[in-house]
PDB file of C-alpha atoms in Angstrom:
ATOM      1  CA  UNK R 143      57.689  38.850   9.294  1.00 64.00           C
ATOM      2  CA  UNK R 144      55.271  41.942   8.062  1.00 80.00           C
ATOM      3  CA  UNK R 145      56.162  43.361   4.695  1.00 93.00           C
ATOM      4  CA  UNK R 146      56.645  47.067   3.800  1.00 96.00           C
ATOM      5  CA  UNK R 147      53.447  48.555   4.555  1.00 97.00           C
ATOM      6  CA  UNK R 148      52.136  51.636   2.102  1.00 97.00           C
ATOM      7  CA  UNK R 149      49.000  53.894   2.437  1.00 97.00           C
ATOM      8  CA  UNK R 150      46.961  54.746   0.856  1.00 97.00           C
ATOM      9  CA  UNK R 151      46.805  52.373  -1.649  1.00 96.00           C
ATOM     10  CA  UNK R 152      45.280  54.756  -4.543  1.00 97.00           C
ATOM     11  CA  UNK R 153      44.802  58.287  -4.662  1.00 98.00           C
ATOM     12  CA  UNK R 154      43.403  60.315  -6.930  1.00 98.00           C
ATOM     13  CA  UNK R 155      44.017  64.467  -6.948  1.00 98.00           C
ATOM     14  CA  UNK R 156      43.238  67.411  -9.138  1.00 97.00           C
ATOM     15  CA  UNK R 157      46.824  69.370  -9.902  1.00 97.00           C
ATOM     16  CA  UNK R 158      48.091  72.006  -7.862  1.00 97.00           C
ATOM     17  CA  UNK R 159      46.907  70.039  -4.861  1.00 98.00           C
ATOM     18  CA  UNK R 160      49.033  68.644  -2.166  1.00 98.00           C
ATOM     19  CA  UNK R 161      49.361  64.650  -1.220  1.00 98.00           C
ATOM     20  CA  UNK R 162      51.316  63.021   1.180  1.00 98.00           C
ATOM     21  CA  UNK R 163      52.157  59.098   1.094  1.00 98.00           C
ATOM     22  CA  UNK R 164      53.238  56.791   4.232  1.00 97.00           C
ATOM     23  CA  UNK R 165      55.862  54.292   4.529  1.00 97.00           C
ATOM     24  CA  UNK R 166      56.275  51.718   7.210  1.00 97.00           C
ATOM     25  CA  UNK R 167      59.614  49.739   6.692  1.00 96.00           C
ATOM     26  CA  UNK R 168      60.540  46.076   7.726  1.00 94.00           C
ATOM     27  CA  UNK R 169      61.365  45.886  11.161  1.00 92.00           C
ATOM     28  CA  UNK R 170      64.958  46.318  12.018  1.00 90.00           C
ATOM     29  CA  UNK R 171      65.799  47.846   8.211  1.00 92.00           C
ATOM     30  CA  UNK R 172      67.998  50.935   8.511  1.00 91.00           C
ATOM     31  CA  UNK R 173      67.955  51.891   4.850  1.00 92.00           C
ATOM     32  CA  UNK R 174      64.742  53.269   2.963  1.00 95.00           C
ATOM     33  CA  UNK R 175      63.973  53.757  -0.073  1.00 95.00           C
ATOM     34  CA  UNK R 176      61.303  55.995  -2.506  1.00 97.00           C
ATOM     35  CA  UNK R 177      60.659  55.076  -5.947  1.00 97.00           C
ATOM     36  CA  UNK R 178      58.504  56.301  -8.223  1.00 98.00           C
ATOM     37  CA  UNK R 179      57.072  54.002 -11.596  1.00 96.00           C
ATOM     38  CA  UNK R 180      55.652  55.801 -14.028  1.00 96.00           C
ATOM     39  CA  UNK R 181      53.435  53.432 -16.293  1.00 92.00           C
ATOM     40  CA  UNK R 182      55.477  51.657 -19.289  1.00 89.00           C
ATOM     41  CA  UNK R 183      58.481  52.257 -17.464  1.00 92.00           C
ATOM     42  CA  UNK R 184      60.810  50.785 -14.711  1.00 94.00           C
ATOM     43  CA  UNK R 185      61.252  52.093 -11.291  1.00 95.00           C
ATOM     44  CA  UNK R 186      63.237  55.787 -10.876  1.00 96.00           C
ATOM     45  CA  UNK R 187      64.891  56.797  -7.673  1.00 96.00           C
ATOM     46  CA  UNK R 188      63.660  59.606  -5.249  1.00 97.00           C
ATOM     47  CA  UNK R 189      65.038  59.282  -2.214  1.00 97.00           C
ATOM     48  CA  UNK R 190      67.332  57.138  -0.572  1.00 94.00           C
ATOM     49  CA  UNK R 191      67.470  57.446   3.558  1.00 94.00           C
ATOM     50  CA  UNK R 192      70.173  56.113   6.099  1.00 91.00           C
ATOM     51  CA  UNK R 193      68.471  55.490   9.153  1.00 88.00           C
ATOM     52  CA  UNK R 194      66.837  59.495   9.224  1.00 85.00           C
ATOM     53  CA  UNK R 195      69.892  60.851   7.305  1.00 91.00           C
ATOM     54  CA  UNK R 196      69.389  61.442   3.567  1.00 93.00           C
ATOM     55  CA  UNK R 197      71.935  59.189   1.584  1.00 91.00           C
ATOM     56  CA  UNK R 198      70.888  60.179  -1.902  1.00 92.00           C
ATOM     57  CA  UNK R 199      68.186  62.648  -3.281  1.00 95.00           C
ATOM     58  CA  UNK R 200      69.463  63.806  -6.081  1.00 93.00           C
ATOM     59  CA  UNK R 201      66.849  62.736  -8.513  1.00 94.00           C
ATOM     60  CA  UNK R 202      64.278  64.301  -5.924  1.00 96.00           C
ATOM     61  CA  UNK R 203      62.331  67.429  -7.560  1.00 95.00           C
ATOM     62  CA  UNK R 204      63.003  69.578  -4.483  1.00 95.00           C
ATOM     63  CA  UNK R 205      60.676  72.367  -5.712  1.00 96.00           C
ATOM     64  CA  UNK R 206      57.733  69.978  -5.488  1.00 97.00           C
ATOM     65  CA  UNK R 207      58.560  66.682  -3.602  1.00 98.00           C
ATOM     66  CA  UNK R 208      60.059  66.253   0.225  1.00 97.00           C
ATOM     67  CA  UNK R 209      60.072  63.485   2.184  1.00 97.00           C
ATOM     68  CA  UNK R 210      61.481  62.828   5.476  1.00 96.00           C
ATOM     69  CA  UNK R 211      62.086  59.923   8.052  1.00 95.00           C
ATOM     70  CA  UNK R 212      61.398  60.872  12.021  1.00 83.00           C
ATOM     71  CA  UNK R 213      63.352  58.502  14.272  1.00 85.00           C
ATOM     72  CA  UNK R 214      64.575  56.340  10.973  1.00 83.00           C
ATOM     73  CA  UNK R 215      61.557  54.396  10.858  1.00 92.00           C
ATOM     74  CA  UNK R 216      58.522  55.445   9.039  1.00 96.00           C
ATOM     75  CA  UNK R 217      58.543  57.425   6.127  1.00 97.00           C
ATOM     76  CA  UNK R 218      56.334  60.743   3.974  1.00 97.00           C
ATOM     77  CA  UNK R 219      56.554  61.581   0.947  1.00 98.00           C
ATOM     78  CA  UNK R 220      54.434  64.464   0.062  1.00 98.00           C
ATOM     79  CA  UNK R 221      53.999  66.614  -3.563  1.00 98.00           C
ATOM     80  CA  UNK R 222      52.618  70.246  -3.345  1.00 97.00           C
ATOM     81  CA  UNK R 223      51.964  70.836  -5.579  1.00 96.00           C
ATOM     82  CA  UNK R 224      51.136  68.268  -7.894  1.00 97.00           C
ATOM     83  CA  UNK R 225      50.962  68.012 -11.489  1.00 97.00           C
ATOM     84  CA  UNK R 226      49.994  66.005 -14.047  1.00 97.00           C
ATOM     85  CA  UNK R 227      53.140  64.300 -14.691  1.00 97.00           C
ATOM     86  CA  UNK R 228      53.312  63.180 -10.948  1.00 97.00           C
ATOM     87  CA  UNK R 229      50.906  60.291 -12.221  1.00 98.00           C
ATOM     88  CA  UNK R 230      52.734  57.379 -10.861  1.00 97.00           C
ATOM     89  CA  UNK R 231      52.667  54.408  -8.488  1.00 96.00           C
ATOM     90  CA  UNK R 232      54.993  55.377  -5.005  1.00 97.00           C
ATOM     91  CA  UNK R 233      56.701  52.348  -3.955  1.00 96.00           C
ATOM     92  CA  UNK R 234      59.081  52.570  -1.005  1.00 97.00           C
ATOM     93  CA  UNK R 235      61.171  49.673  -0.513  1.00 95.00           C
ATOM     94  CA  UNK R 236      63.717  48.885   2.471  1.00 94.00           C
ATOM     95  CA  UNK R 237      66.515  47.079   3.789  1.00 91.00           C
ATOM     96  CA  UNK R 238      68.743  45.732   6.404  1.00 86.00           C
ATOM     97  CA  UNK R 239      71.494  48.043   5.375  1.00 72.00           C
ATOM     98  CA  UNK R 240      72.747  49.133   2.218  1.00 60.00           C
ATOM     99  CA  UNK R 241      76.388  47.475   2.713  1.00 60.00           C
ATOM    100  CA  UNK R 242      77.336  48.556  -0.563  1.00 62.00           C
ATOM    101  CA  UNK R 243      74.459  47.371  -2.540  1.00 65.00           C
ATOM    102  CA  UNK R 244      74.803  43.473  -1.616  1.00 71.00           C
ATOM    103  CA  UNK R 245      71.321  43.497   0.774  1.00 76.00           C
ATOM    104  CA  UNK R 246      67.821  43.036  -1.078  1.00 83.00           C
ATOM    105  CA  UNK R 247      65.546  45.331  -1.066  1.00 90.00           C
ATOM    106  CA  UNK R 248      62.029  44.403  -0.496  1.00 92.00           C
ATOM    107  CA  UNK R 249      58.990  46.816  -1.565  1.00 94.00           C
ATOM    108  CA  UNK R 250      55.652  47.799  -0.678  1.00 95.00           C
ATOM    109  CA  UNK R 251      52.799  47.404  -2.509  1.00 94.00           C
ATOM    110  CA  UNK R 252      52.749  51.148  -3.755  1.00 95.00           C
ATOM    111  CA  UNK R 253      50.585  53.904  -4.226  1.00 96.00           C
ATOM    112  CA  UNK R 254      48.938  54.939  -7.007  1.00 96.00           C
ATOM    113  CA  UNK R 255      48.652  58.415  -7.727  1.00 98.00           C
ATOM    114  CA  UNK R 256      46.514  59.733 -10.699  1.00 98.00           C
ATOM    115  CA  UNK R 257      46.255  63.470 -10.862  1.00 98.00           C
ATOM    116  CA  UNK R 258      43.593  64.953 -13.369  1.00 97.00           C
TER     117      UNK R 258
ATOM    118  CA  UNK I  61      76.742  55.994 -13.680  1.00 81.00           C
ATOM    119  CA  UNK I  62      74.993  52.563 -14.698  1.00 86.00           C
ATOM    120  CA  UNK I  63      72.062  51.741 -16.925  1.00 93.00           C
ATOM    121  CA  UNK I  64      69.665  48.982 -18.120  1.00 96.00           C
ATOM    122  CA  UNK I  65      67.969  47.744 -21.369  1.00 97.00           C
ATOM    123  CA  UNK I  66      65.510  45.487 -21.339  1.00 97.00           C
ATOM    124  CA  UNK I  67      65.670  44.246 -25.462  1.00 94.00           C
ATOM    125  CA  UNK I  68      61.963  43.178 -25.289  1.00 95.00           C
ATOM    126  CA  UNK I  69      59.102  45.178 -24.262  1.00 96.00           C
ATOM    127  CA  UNK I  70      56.664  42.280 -24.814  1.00 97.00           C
ATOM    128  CA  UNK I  71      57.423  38.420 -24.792  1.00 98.00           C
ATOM    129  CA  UNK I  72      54.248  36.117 -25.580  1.00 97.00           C
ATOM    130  CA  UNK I  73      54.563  32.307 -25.045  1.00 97.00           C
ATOM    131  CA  UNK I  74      52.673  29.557 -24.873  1.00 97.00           C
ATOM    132  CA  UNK I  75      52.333  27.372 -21.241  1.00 97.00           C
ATOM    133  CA  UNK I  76      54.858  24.631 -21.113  1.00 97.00           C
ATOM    134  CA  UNK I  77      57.559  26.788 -23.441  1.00 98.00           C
ATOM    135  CA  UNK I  78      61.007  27.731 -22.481  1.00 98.00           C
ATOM    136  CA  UNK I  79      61.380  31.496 -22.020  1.00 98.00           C
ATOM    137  CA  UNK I  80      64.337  33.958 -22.356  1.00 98.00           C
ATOM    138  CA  UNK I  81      63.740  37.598 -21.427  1.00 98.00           C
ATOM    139  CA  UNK I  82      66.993  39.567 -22.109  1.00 98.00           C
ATOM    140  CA  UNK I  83      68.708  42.412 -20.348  1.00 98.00           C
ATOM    141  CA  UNK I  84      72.549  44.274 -21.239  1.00 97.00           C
ATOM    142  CA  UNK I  85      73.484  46.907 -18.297  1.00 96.00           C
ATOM    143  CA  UNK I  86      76.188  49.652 -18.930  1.00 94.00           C
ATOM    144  CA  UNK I  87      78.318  50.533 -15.815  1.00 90.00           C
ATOM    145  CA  UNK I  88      81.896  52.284 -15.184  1.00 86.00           C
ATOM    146  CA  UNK I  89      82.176  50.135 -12.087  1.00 86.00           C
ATOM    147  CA  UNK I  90      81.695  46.621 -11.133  1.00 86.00           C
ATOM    148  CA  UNK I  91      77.835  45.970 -10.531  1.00 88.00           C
ATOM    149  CA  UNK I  92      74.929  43.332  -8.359  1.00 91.00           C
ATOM    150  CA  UNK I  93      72.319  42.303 -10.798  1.00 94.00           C
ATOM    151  CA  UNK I  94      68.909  42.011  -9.697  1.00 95.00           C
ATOM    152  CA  UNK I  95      65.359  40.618 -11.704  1.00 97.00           C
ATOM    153  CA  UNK I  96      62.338  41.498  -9.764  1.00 96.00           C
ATOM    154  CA  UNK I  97      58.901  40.360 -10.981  1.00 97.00           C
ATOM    155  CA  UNK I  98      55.647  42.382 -10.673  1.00 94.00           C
ATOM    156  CA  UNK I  99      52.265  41.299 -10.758  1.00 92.00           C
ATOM    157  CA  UNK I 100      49.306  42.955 -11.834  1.00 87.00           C
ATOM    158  CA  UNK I 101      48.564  46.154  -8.699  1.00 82.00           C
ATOM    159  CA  UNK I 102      51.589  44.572  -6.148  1.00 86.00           C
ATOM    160  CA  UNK I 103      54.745  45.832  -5.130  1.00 88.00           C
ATOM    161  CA  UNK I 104      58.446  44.021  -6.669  1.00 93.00           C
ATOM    162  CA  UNK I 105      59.406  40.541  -5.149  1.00 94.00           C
ATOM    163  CA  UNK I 106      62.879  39.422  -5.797  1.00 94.00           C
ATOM    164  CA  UNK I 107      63.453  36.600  -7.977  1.00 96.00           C
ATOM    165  CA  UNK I 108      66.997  36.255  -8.027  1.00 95.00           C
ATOM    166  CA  UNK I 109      70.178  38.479  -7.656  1.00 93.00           C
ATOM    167  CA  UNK I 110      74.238  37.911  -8.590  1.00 93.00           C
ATOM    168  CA  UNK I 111      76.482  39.252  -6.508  1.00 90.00           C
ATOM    169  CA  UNK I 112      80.249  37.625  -7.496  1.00 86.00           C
ATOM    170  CA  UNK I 113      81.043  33.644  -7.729  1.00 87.00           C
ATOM    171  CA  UNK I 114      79.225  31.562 -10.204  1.00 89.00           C
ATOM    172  CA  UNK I 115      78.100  33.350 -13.367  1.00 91.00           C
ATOM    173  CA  UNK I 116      74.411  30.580 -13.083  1.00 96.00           C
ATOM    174  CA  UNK I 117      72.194  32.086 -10.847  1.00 96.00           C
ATOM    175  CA  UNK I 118      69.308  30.379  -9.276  1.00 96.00           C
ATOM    176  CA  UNK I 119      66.192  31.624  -8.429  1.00 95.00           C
ATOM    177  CA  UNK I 120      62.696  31.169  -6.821  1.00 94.00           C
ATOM    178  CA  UNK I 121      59.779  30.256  -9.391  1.00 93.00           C
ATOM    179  CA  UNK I 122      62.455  27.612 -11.065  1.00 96.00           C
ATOM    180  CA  UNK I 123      63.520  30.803 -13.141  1.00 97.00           C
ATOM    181  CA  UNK I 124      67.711  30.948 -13.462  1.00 97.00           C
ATOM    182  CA  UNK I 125      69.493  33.771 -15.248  1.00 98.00           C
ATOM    183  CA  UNK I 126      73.613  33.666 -16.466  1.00 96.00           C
ATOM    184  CA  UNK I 127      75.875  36.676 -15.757  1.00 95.00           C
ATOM    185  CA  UNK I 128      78.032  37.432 -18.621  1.00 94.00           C
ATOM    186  CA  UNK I 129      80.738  40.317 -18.044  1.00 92.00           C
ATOM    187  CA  UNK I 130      82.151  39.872 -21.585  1.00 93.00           C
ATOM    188  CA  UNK I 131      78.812  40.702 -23.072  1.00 94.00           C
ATOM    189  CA  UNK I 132      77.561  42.796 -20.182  1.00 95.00           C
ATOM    190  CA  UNK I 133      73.987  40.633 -20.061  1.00 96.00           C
ATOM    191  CA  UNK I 134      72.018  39.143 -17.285  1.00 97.00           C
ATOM    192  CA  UNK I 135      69.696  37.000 -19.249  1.00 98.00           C
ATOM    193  CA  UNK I 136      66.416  35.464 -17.445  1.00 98.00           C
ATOM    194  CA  UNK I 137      65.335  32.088 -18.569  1.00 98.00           C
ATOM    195  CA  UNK I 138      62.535  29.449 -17.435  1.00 98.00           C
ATOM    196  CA  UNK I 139      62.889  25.724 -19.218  1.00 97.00           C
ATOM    197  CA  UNK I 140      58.765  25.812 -18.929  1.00 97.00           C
ATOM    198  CA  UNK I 141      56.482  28.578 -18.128  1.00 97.00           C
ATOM    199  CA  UNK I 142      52.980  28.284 -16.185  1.00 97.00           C
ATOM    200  CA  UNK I 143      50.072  30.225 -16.550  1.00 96.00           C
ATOM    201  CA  UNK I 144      50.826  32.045 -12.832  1.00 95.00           C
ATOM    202  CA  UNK I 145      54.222  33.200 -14.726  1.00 97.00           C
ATOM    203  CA  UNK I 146      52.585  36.397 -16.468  1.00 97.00           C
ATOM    204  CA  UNK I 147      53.695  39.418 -15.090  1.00 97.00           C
ATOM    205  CA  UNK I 148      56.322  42.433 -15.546  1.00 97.00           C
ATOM    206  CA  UNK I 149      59.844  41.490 -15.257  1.00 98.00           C
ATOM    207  CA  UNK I 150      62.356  44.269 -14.188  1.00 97.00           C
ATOM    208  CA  UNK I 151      66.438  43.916 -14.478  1.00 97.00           C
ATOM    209  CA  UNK I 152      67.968  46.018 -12.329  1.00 95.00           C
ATOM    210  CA  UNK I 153      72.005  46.982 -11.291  1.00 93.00           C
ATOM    211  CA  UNK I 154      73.513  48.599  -8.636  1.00 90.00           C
ATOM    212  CA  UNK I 155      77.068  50.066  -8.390  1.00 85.00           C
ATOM    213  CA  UNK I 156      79.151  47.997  -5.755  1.00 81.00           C
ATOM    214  CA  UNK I 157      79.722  50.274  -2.767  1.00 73.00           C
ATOM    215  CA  UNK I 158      77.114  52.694  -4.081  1.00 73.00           C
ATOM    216  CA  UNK I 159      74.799  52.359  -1.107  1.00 76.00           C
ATOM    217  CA  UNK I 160      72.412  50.201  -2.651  1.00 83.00           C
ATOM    218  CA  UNK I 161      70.391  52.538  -5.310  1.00 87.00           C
ATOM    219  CA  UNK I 162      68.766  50.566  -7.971  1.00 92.00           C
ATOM    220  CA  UNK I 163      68.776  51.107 -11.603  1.00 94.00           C
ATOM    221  CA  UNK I 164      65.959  49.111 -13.507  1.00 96.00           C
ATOM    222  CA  UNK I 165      65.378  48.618 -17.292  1.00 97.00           C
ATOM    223  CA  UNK I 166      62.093  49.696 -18.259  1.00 96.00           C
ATOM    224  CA  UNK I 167      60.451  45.906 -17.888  1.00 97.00           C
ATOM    225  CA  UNK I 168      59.420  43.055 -20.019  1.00 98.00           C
ATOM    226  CA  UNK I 169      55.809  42.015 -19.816  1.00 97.00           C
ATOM    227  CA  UNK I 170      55.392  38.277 -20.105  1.00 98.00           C
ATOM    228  CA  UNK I 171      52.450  37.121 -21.385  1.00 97.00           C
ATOM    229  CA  UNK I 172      52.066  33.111 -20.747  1.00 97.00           C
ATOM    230  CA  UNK I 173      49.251  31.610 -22.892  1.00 96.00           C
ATOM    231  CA  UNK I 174      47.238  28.154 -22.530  1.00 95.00           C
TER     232      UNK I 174
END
């Protein structure tokens, strides 16, 4: 069974530019997740989708960051514009379904974002 | 809401030593523990997860953890670490019926040494 797939794998932007990231989930997986790790720290919550309906987003910075999932399969995630604090590996993760928070979630490898 | 601490940042051993890496979570409503492990430029892989019936959970790697409610911990151990174990270890929680959204501690960095 393929993994979560992620590209690119690095990226590396001046601020005030735009980036977008890709997600491809596990087959089947309705539920879809973007986190962003910030070095030193754990994984933080973006963006949570149902199939293509957003489930939670509240930790999104919606004057910055939007994402979106066409047909609830892959995913973008996309900063414009970016800043230096936006330095931070992407990792989307997915699952079967969230039934309450009893599925695993398995991740991508991530993408790392420096922005200078 | 829920939340995680990780009590060590850094945990150096030497190969063939048992290993504890310690995590407390907070939470107004029951909770799933998770620990993930990272290595070095790769995504999180699951290493074992408590959802209700025994508090002794096992896991992949020969790693095992304990769920205490009383003391609110979710304590990783390993009766003998290898080399391969170095990596970043994340706790994590998730509210039951809270759609699955993880919260992780901020990671303990295992350092195994020959």
């Amino acid at each position: 069974e393929a993994g979560v797939a992620q590209s690119p794998r690095y990226k590396i932007i001046e601020k005030r530019q735009s980036v977008a990231f890709w997600c491809n989930p596990i087959s089947g997986h309705a539920t879809l997740y973007w986190y962003q790790q910030i070095l030193g720290q754990g994984p933080k919550l973006l963006i949570q989708f149902q199939n293509n309906g957003v489930v939670d987003d509240s930790q999104l910075p919606k004057d910055r960051f939007s994402a979106e999932r066409l047909k609830g399969v892959d995913s973008t995630l996309k900063i414009q514009p970016a800043k230096l604090e936006d330095s931070a590996v992407y990792l989307c993760a997915s699952s079967l379904r969230s039934l309450g928070g009893r599925t695993e979630a398995f991740f991508g490898q991530g993408t790392r974002l420096t922005v200078v | 809401a829920q939340s995680v601490t990780q009590l060590d940042s850094q945990v150096p051993v030497f190969e063939e030593a048992p290993v504890e890496l310690r995590c407390n979570y907070s939470s107004s409503v029951s909770v799933y523990l998770f620990w993930y492990v990272q290595y070095p430029n790769q995504g999180l892989q699951l290493l074992l997860k408590y959802l209700s019936g025994s508090t002794l959970v096992k896991g992949i790697n020969g790693f095992e953890a304990e769920f205490n409610k009383s003391q609110t911990s979710f304590h990783l151990r390993k009766p003998s670490v290898h080399i391969s174990d170095t990596a970043e270890y994340f706790c994590a929680v998730s509210g039951q019926n809270q759609g699955g959204k993880l919260i992780f501690g901020q990671g303990t960095e295992l350092s195994v040494k020959p």
